[in-house]
PDB file of C-alpha atoms in Angstrom:
ATOM      1  CA  GLN A   1      50.308 -40.377 -20.403  1.00  0.00           C
ATOM      2  CA  SER A   2      50.352 -37.136 -18.425  1.00  0.00           C
ATOM      3  CA  VAL A   3      47.885 -36.512 -15.600  1.00  0.00           C
ATOM      4  CA  LEU A   4      47.065 -33.020 -16.883  1.00  0.00           C
ATOM      5  CA  THR A   5      45.976 -32.616 -20.494  1.00  0.00           C
ATOM      6  CA  GLN A   6      47.385 -29.976 -22.830  1.00  0.00           C
ATOM      7  CA  PRO A   7      47.191 -29.650 -26.621  1.00  0.00           C
ATOM      8  CA  PRO A   8      50.515 -30.777 -28.103  1.00  0.00           C
ATOM      9  CA  SER A   9      50.844 -27.677 -30.240  1.00  0.00           C
ATOM     10  CA  ALA A  10      49.647 -24.121 -30.651  1.00  0.00           C
ATOM     11  CA  SER A  11      50.573 -21.356 -33.054  1.00  0.00           C
ATOM     12  CA  GLY A  12      50.044 -17.711 -33.788  1.00  0.00           C
ATOM     13  CA  THR A  13      51.417 -14.782 -35.724  1.00  0.00           C
ATOM     14  CA  PRO A  14      53.373 -11.882 -34.223  1.00  0.00           C
ATOM     15  CA  GLY A  15      51.116  -9.504 -32.318  1.00  0.00           C
ATOM     16  CA  GLN A  16      48.337 -12.057 -31.978  1.00  0.00           C
ATOM     17  CA  ARG A  17      46.834 -13.355 -28.727  1.00  0.00           C
ATOM     18  CA  VAL A  18      47.232 -17.076 -28.129  1.00  0.00           C
ATOM     19  CA  THR A  19      45.797 -19.266 -25.387  1.00  0.00           C
ATOM     20  CA  ILE A  20      47.003 -22.656 -24.196  1.00  0.00           C
ATOM     21  CA  SER A  21      44.597 -24.846 -22.273  1.00  0.00           C
ATOM     22  CA  CYS A  22      45.203 -27.327 -19.488  1.00  0.00           C
ATOM     23  CA  SER A  23      42.615 -29.663 -18.012  1.00  0.00           C
ATOM     24  CA  GLY A  24      42.709 -31.892 -14.989  1.00  0.00           C
ATOM     25  CA  SER A  25      40.423 -33.338 -12.358  1.00  0.00           C
ATOM     26  CA  SER A  26      39.010 -32.617  -8.929  1.00  0.00           C
ATOM     27  CA  SER A  27      42.035 -34.175  -7.239  1.00  0.00           C
ATOM     28  CA  ASN A  28      44.482 -31.766  -8.837  1.00  0.00           C
ATOM     29  CA  MET A  29      43.424 -28.596 -10.633  1.00  0.00           C
ATOM     30  CA  GLY A  30      39.923 -28.672  -9.212  1.00  0.00           C
ATOM     31  CA  SER A  31      41.207 -28.166  -5.676  1.00  0.00           C
ATOM     32  CA  ASN A  32      44.692 -26.693  -6.010  1.00  0.00           C
ATOM     33  CA  PHE A  33      46.590 -23.868  -7.644  1.00  0.00           C
ATOM     34  CA  VAL A  34      47.876 -24.127 -11.202  1.00  0.00           C
ATOM     35  CA  TYR A  35      51.386 -23.203 -12.295  1.00  0.00           C
ATOM     36  CA  TRP A  36      52.898 -22.615 -15.717  1.00  0.00           C
ATOM     37  CA  TYR A  37      56.478 -23.074 -16.888  1.00  0.00           C
ATOM     38  CA  GLN A  38      58.214 -21.978 -20.080  1.00  0.00           C
ATOM     39  CA  GLN A  39      60.997 -24.099 -21.560  1.00  0.00           C
ATOM     40  CA  PHE A  40      63.218 -23.267 -24.512  1.00  0.00           C
ATOM     41  CA  PRO A  41      64.922 -26.133 -26.382  1.00  0.00           C
ATOM     42  CA  GLY A  42      67.970 -27.365 -24.503  1.00  0.00           C
ATOM     43  CA  SER A  43      67.227 -25.197 -21.475  1.00  0.00           C
ATOM     44  CA  ALA A  44      65.690 -25.658 -18.056  1.00  0.00           C
ATOM     45  CA  PRO A  45      62.038 -24.812 -17.373  1.00  0.00           C
ATOM     46  CA  LYS A  46      61.340 -21.361 -15.969  1.00  0.00           C
ATOM     47  CA  LEU A  47      58.417 -20.424 -13.725  1.00  0.00           C
ATOM     48  CA  LEU A  48      56.008 -18.250 -15.702  1.00  0.00           C
ATOM     49  CA  ILE A  49      52.788 -18.148 -13.635  1.00  0.00           C
ATOM     50  CA  TYR A  50      52.193 -19.201 -10.039  1.00  0.00           C
ATOM     51  CA  ARG A  51      49.027 -19.598  -7.980  1.00  0.00           C
ATOM     52  CA  ASN A  52      46.776 -19.529 -11.069  1.00  0.00           C
ATOM     53  CA  ASN A  53      47.461 -15.978 -12.195  1.00  0.00           C
ATOM     54  CA  GLN A  54      50.486 -14.466 -10.458  1.00  0.00           C
ATOM     55  CA  ARG A  55      53.576 -13.444 -12.388  1.00  0.00           C
ATOM     56  CA  PRO A  56      57.062 -13.686 -10.883  1.00  0.00           C
ATOM     57  CA  SER A  57      59.085 -10.511 -11.140  1.00  0.00           C
ATOM     58  CA  GLY A  58      60.589 -10.164 -14.587  1.00  0.00           C
ATOM     59  CA  VAL A  59      57.805 -11.985 -16.441  1.00  0.00           C
ATOM     60  CA  PRO A  60      56.148  -9.588 -18.901  1.00  0.00           C
ATOM     61  CA  ASP A  61      52.486  -8.765 -18.343  1.00  0.00           C
ATOM     62  CA  ARG A  62      51.828 -10.146 -21.841  1.00  0.00           C
ATOM     63  CA  PHE A  63      51.609 -13.490 -20.026  1.00  0.00           C
ATOM     64  CA  SER A  64      48.501 -14.164 -17.943  1.00  0.00           C
ATOM     65  CA  GLY A  65      46.900 -17.178 -16.325  1.00  0.00           C
ATOM     66  CA  SER A  66      43.374 -18.090 -15.362  1.00  0.00           C
ATOM     67  CA  LYS A  67      41.585 -21.025 -13.823  1.00  0.00           C
ATOM     68  CA  SER A  68      38.002 -22.211 -13.680  1.00  0.00           C
ATOM     69  CA  GLY A  69      37.096 -25.444 -11.974  1.00  0.00           C
ATOM     70  CA  SER A  70      39.408 -28.170 -13.229  1.00  0.00           C
ATOM     71  CA  SER A  71      40.614 -26.226 -16.266  1.00  0.00           C
ATOM     72  CA  ALA A  72      43.144 -23.472 -16.731  1.00  0.00           C
ATOM     73  CA  SER A  73      44.523 -21.327 -19.511  1.00  0.00           C
ATOM     74  CA  LEU A  74      47.710 -19.484 -20.256  1.00  0.00           C
ATOM     75  CA  ALA A  75      47.251 -16.461 -22.473  1.00  0.00           C
ATOM     76  CA  ILE A  76      50.013 -14.695 -24.342  1.00  0.00           C
ATOM     77  CA  SER A  77      49.131 -11.363 -25.889  1.00  0.00           C
ATOM     78  CA  GLY A  78      51.218  -9.373 -28.359  1.00  0.00           C
ATOM     79  CA  LEU A  79      52.911 -12.596 -29.451  1.00  0.00           C
ATOM     80  CA  ARG A  80      56.628 -12.282 -30.219  1.00  0.00           C
ATOM     81  CA  SER A  81      59.040 -14.628 -31.973  1.00  0.00           C
ATOM     82  CA  GLU A  82      60.943 -15.091 -28.706  1.00  0.00           C
ATOM     83  CA  ASP A  83      57.838 -16.640 -27.139  1.00  0.00           C
ATOM     84  CA  GLU A  84      58.376 -19.745 -29.248  1.00  0.00           C
ATOM     85  CA  ALA A  85      58.919 -22.433 -26.612  1.00  0.00           C
ATOM     86  CA  ASP A  86      57.296 -25.347 -24.814  1.00  0.00           C
ATOM     87  CA  TYR A  87      54.778 -24.511 -22.087  1.00  0.00           C
ATOM     88  CA  TYR A  88      53.847 -26.832 -19.226  1.00  0.00           C
ATOM     89  CA  CYS A  89      51.048 -26.607 -16.678  1.00  0.00           C
ATOM     90  CA  GLU A  90      51.431 -28.153 -13.226  1.00  0.00           C
ATOM     91  CA  ALA A  91      49.343 -28.686 -10.112  1.00  0.00           C
ATOM     92  CA  TRP A  92      49.434 -30.602  -6.867  1.00  0.00           C
ATOM     93  CA  ASP A  93      47.505 -33.877  -6.977  1.00  0.00           C
ATOM     94  CA  GLY A  94      46.022 -34.872  -3.631  1.00  0.00           C
ATOM     95  CA  SER A  95      45.313 -38.436  -4.716  1.00  0.00           C
ATOM     96  CA  LEU A  96      48.845 -39.034  -5.948  1.00  0.00           C
ATOM     97  CA  SER A  97      50.385 -36.931  -3.156  1.00  0.00           C
ATOM     98  CA  GLY A  98      52.706 -35.142  -5.523  1.00  0.00           C
ATOM     99  CA  PRO A  99      52.972 -32.502  -8.228  1.00  0.00           C
ATOM    100  CA  VAL A 100      51.741 -33.505 -11.689  1.00  0.00           C
ATOM    101  CA  PHE A 101      52.433 -31.929 -15.064  1.00  0.00           C
ATOM    102  CA  GLY A 102      50.730 -31.581 -18.396  1.00  0.00           C
ATOM    103  CA  GLY A 103      52.396 -33.104 -21.439  1.00  0.00           C
ATOM    104  CA  GLY A 104      53.473 -29.703 -22.689  1.00  0.00           C
ATOM    105  CA  THR A 105      52.400 -27.477 -25.568  1.00  0.00           C
ATOM    106  CA  LYS A 106      54.850 -26.459 -28.257  1.00  0.00           C
ATOM    107  CA  LEU A 107      54.124 -22.869 -29.281  1.00  0.00           C
ATOM    108  CA  THR A 108      55.159 -21.873 -32.776  1.00  0.00           C
ATOM    109  CA  VAL A 109      55.240 -18.237 -33.873  1.00  0.00           C
ATOM    110  CA  LEU A 110      54.505 -18.211 -37.589  1.00  0.00           C
TER     111      LEU A 110
ATOM    112  CA  VAL B   1      69.899 -17.838  -6.853  1.00  0.00           C
ATOM    113  CA  GLN B   2      71.644 -20.676  -8.645  1.00  0.00           C
ATOM    114  CA  LEU B   3      71.405 -24.459  -8.789  1.00  0.00           C
ATOM    115  CA  LEU B   4      74.081 -26.560 -10.463  1.00  0.00           C
ATOM    116  CA  GLU B   5      73.688 -30.292 -11.020  1.00  0.00           C
ATOM    117  CA  SER B   6      76.522 -32.761 -11.464  1.00  0.00           C
ATOM    118  CA  GLY B   7      77.174 -36.493 -11.467  1.00  0.00           C
ATOM    119  CA  GLY B   8      75.275 -37.583 -14.541  1.00  0.00           C
ATOM    120  CA  GLY B   9      76.513 -39.938 -17.225  1.00  0.00           C
ATOM    121  CA  LEU B  10      76.131 -43.349 -18.813  1.00  0.00           C
ATOM    122  CA  VAL B  11      75.317 -46.336 -16.621  1.00  0.00           C
ATOM    123  CA  GLU B  12      74.268 -49.895 -17.398  1.00  0.00           C
ATOM    124  CA  PRO B  13      70.835 -51.211 -16.439  1.00  0.00           C
ATOM    125  CA  GLY B  14      70.864 -52.303 -12.808  1.00  0.00           C
ATOM    126  CA  GLY B  15      73.649 -49.884 -11.990  1.00  0.00           C
ATOM    127  CA  SER B  16      73.812 -46.923  -9.613  1.00  0.00           C
ATOM    128  CA  LEU B  17      74.545 -43.218  -9.864  1.00  0.00           C
ATOM    129  CA  ARG B  18      74.500 -40.292  -7.442  1.00  0.00           C
ATOM    130  CA  LEU B  19      73.522 -36.837  -8.601  1.00  0.00           C
ATOM    131  CA  SER B  20      74.432 -33.666  -6.735  1.00  0.00           C
ATOM    132  CA  CYS B  21      72.947 -30.178  -6.878  1.00  0.00           C
ATOM    133  CA  ALA B  22      74.986 -27.294  -5.483  1.00  0.00           C
ATOM    134  CA  ALA B  23      72.889 -24.330  -4.394  1.00  0.00           C
ATOM    135  CA  SER B  24      73.904 -20.711  -3.942  1.00  0.00           C
ATOM    136  CA  GLY B  25      72.311 -17.316  -3.458  1.00  0.00           C
ATOM    137  CA  PHE B  26      69.605 -18.260  -0.946  1.00  0.00           C
ATOM    138  CA  GLY B  27      69.136 -19.814   2.496  1.00  0.00           C
ATOM    139  CA  PHE B  28      69.333 -23.409   1.299  1.00  0.00           C
ATOM    140  CA  GLY B  29      68.219 -25.015   4.567  1.00  0.00           C
ATOM    141  CA  ASN B  30      65.036 -22.927   4.624  1.00  0.00           C
ATOM    142  CA  TYR B  31      63.567 -24.484   1.488  1.00  0.00           C
ATOM    143  CA  ALA B  32      62.281 -27.823   0.306  1.00  0.00           C
ATOM    144  CA  MET B  33      64.126 -29.152  -2.706  1.00  0.00           C
ATOM    145  CA  THR B  34      63.038 -31.510  -5.455  1.00  0.00           C
ATOM    146  CA  TRP B  35      64.216 -33.549  -8.392  1.00  0.00           C
ATOM    147  CA  VAL B  36      62.230 -33.402 -11.639  1.00  0.00           C
ATOM    148  CA  ARG B  37      63.168 -35.370 -14.725  1.00  0.00           C
ATOM    149  CA  GLN B  38      62.481 -35.158 -18.442  1.00  0.00           C
ATOM    150  CA  ALA B  39      62.943 -38.156 -20.721  1.00  0.00           C
ATOM    151  CA  PRO B  40      64.243 -37.329 -24.211  1.00  0.00           C
ATOM    152  CA  GLY B  41      61.521 -35.595 -26.196  1.00  0.00           C
ATOM    153  CA  LYS B  42      59.014 -36.026 -23.366  1.00  0.00           C
ATOM    154  CA  GLY B  43      57.378 -33.938 -20.673  1.00  0.00           C
ATOM    155  CA  LEU B  44      58.295 -33.208 -17.078  1.00  0.00           C
ATOM    156  CA  GLU B  45      57.931 -35.761 -14.275  1.00  0.00           C
ATOM    157  CA  TRP B  46      58.328 -35.056 -10.551  1.00  0.00           C
ATOM    158  CA  VAL B  47      60.693 -37.585  -8.973  1.00  0.00           C
ATOM    159  CA  SER B  48      61.366 -36.768  -5.329  1.00  0.00           C
ATOM    160  CA  ALA B  49      61.315 -34.038  -2.694  1.00  0.00           C
ATOM    161  CA  ILE B  50      62.857 -33.310   0.687  1.00  0.00           C
ATOM    162  CA  THR B  51      61.943 -30.708   3.287  1.00  0.00           C
ATOM    163  CA  GLY B  52      64.318 -27.951   4.324  1.00  0.00           C
ATOM    164  CA  GLY B  53      65.790 -29.779   7.299  1.00  0.00           C
ATOM    165  CA  GLY B  54      65.795 -33.152   5.567  1.00  0.00           C
ATOM    166  CA  ASP B  55      63.279 -34.489   8.076  1.00  0.00           C
ATOM    167  CA  ASN B  56      60.775 -35.658   5.464  1.00  0.00           C
ATOM    168  CA  THR B  57      61.260 -37.215   2.050  1.00  0.00           C
ATOM    169  CA  TYR B  58      58.797 -38.012  -0.711  1.00  0.00           C
ATOM    170  CA  TYR B  59      58.988 -40.109  -3.868  1.00  0.00           C
ATOM    171  CA  ALA B  60      57.047 -40.764  -7.046  1.00  0.00           C
ATOM    172  CA  ASP B  61      55.843 -44.360  -7.304  1.00  0.00           C
ATOM    173  CA  SER B  62      58.091 -44.872 -10.332  1.00  0.00           C
ATOM    174  CA  VAL B  63      61.255 -44.492  -8.220  1.00  0.00           C
ATOM    175  CA  LYS B  64      60.136 -45.474  -4.726  1.00  0.00           C
ATOM    176  CA  GLY B  65      62.465 -48.060  -3.216  1.00  0.00           C
ATOM    177  CA  ARG B  66      65.184 -47.363  -5.793  1.00  0.00           C
ATOM    178  CA  PHE B  67      66.026 -43.660  -5.338  1.00  0.00           C
ATOM    179  CA  THR B  68      67.032 -41.916  -2.115  1.00  0.00           C
ATOM    180  CA  ILE B  69      66.989 -38.143  -1.778  1.00  0.00           C
ATOM    181  CA  SER B  70      69.147 -36.406   0.816  1.00  0.00           C
ATOM    182  CA  ARG B  71      70.735 -33.048   1.552  1.00  0.00           C
ATOM    183  CA  ASP B  72      73.718 -31.597   3.379  1.00  0.00           C
ATOM    184  CA  ASN B  73      72.747 -28.130   4.544  1.00  0.00           C
ATOM    185  CA  SER B  74      76.305 -27.452   5.747  1.00  0.00           C
ATOM    186  CA  LYS B  75      77.395 -27.770   2.112  1.00  0.00           C
ATOM    187  CA  ASP B  76      74.241 -26.286   0.498  1.00  0.00           C
ATOM    188  CA  THR B  77      73.985 -29.436  -1.581  1.00  0.00           C
ATOM    189  CA  LEU B  78      71.121 -31.727  -2.593  1.00  0.00           C
ATOM    190  CA  TYR B  79      71.647 -35.342  -3.599  1.00  0.00           C
ATOM    191  CA  VAL B  80      69.791 -38.246  -5.126  1.00  0.00           C
ATOM    192  CA  GLN B  81      71.185 -41.752  -4.957  1.00  0.00           C
ATOM    193  CA  MET B  82      69.767 -43.789  -7.847  1.00  0.00           C
ATOM    194  CA  ASN B  83      70.002 -47.587  -7.595  1.00  0.00           C
ATOM    195  CA  SER B  84      68.662 -50.427  -9.750  1.00  0.00           C
ATOM    196  CA  LEU B  85      68.541 -48.059 -12.689  1.00  0.00           C
ATOM    197  CA  ARG B  86      66.353 -48.979 -15.634  1.00  0.00           C
ATOM    198  CA  VAL B  87      66.380 -47.924 -19.270  1.00  0.00           C
ATOM    199  CA  ASP B  88      63.270 -45.828 -18.664  1.00  0.00           C
ATOM    200  CA  ASP B  89      65.136 -43.775 -16.032  1.00  0.00           C
ATOM    201  CA  THR B  90      67.040 -42.192 -18.917  1.00  0.00           C
ATOM    202  CA  ALA B  91      66.327 -38.464 -18.685  1.00  0.00           C
ATOM    203  CA  VAL B  92      67.639 -35.025 -17.948  1.00  0.00           C
ATOM    204  CA  TYR B  93      67.382 -34.581 -14.191  1.00  0.00           C
ATOM    205  CA  TYR B  94      66.693 -31.107 -12.828  1.00  0.00           C
ATOM    206  CA  CYS B  95      66.948 -30.000  -9.238  1.00  0.00           C
ATOM    207  CA  ALA B  96      64.393 -27.363  -8.361  1.00  0.00           C
ATOM    208  CA  LYS B  97      63.678 -25.176  -5.351  1.00  0.00           C
ATOM    209  CA  GLY B  98      60.339 -25.251  -3.549  1.00  0.00           C
ATOM    210  CA  PRO B  99      58.619 -22.102  -2.280  1.00  0.00           C
ATOM    211  CA  SER B 100      59.032 -22.781   1.443  1.00  0.00           C
ATOM    212  CA  TYR B 101      60.507 -25.116   4.079  1.00  0.00           C
ATOM    213  CA  SER B 102      57.981 -27.882   3.555  1.00  0.00           C
ATOM    214  CA  ASP B 103      56.124 -27.094   0.319  1.00  0.00           C
ATOM    215  CA  TYR B 104      57.150 -28.717  -2.922  1.00  0.00           C
ATOM    216  CA  ASP B 105      53.982 -28.153  -4.911  1.00  0.00           C
ATOM    217  CA  TRP B 106      55.718 -25.740  -7.257  1.00  0.00           C
ATOM    218  CA  PHE B 107      59.211 -24.741  -8.266  1.00  0.00           C
ATOM    219  CA  ASP B 108      60.498 -21.188  -8.476  1.00  0.00           C
ATOM    220  CA  THR B 109      64.095 -21.908  -9.481  1.00  0.00           C
ATOM    221  CA  TRP B 110      65.541 -24.715 -11.611  1.00  0.00           C
ATOM    222  CA  GLY B 111      69.042 -25.970 -12.267  1.00  0.00           C
ATOM    223  CA  GLN B 112      70.341 -26.367 -15.807  1.00  0.00           C
ATOM    224  CA  GLY B 113      69.838 -30.140 -15.711  1.00  0.00           C
ATOM    225  CA  ILE B 114      72.107 -33.161 -16.013  1.00  0.00           C
ATOM    226  CA  LEU B 115      71.709 -36.085 -18.394  1.00  0.00           C
ATOM    227  CA  VAL B 116      71.494 -39.637 -17.092  1.00  0.00           C
ATOM    228  CA  THR B 117      71.600 -42.367 -19.733  1.00  0.00           C
ATOM    229  CA  VAL B 118      70.844 -45.952 -18.772  1.00  0.00           C
ATOM    230  CA  SER B 119      71.937 -48.292 -21.528  1.00  0.00           C
ATOM    231  CA  SER B 120      73.928 -51.446 -22.122  1.00  0.00           C
TER     232      SER B 120
END
């Protein structure tokens, strides 16, 4: 059981806009930044969004993040087949004194 | 910036294993480092962290008292000594770089991961 809650799956067609949600509590997302990671099968996670809505260099601007209260979303616009991957949200949890992750969302491009 | 894990393998329940993570391409001693694991088919779980100078260490409750994180800044290498291993410690273990000397609340660079299998 993950501390942060994500839908197990999401899907969209090429060119579409897709959003992936992540919900937490006051001890984690409600009071700290949210981060998003992208993971392809058999590969390591890669930082996609940091501090709620910042993109590391090299991440396309098709990817965007937002946060409101104890919930956050990752949006992917102009969906491409190469976006098919698992996406994880993460935040610091003050009660647990450590980073916590969502269970991951498997994105399928139809 | 590169992180390369080694030392994984098959170990029996109750056994021990030490993982290493060789870092290159950045000022290793200036950054906190962490271990994050992923059980087969499951999500990510933070395991342990250590500050840049090795002065402070942190552990998830699931491994506290069994795992010990350490680093050798002269060799740009991170370690985790895993004792009293259990079947549910089976996972791919990733080393990951924190954003600063003492912060480990997010991870900007990840290694490729190393598989640890605990089974009789």
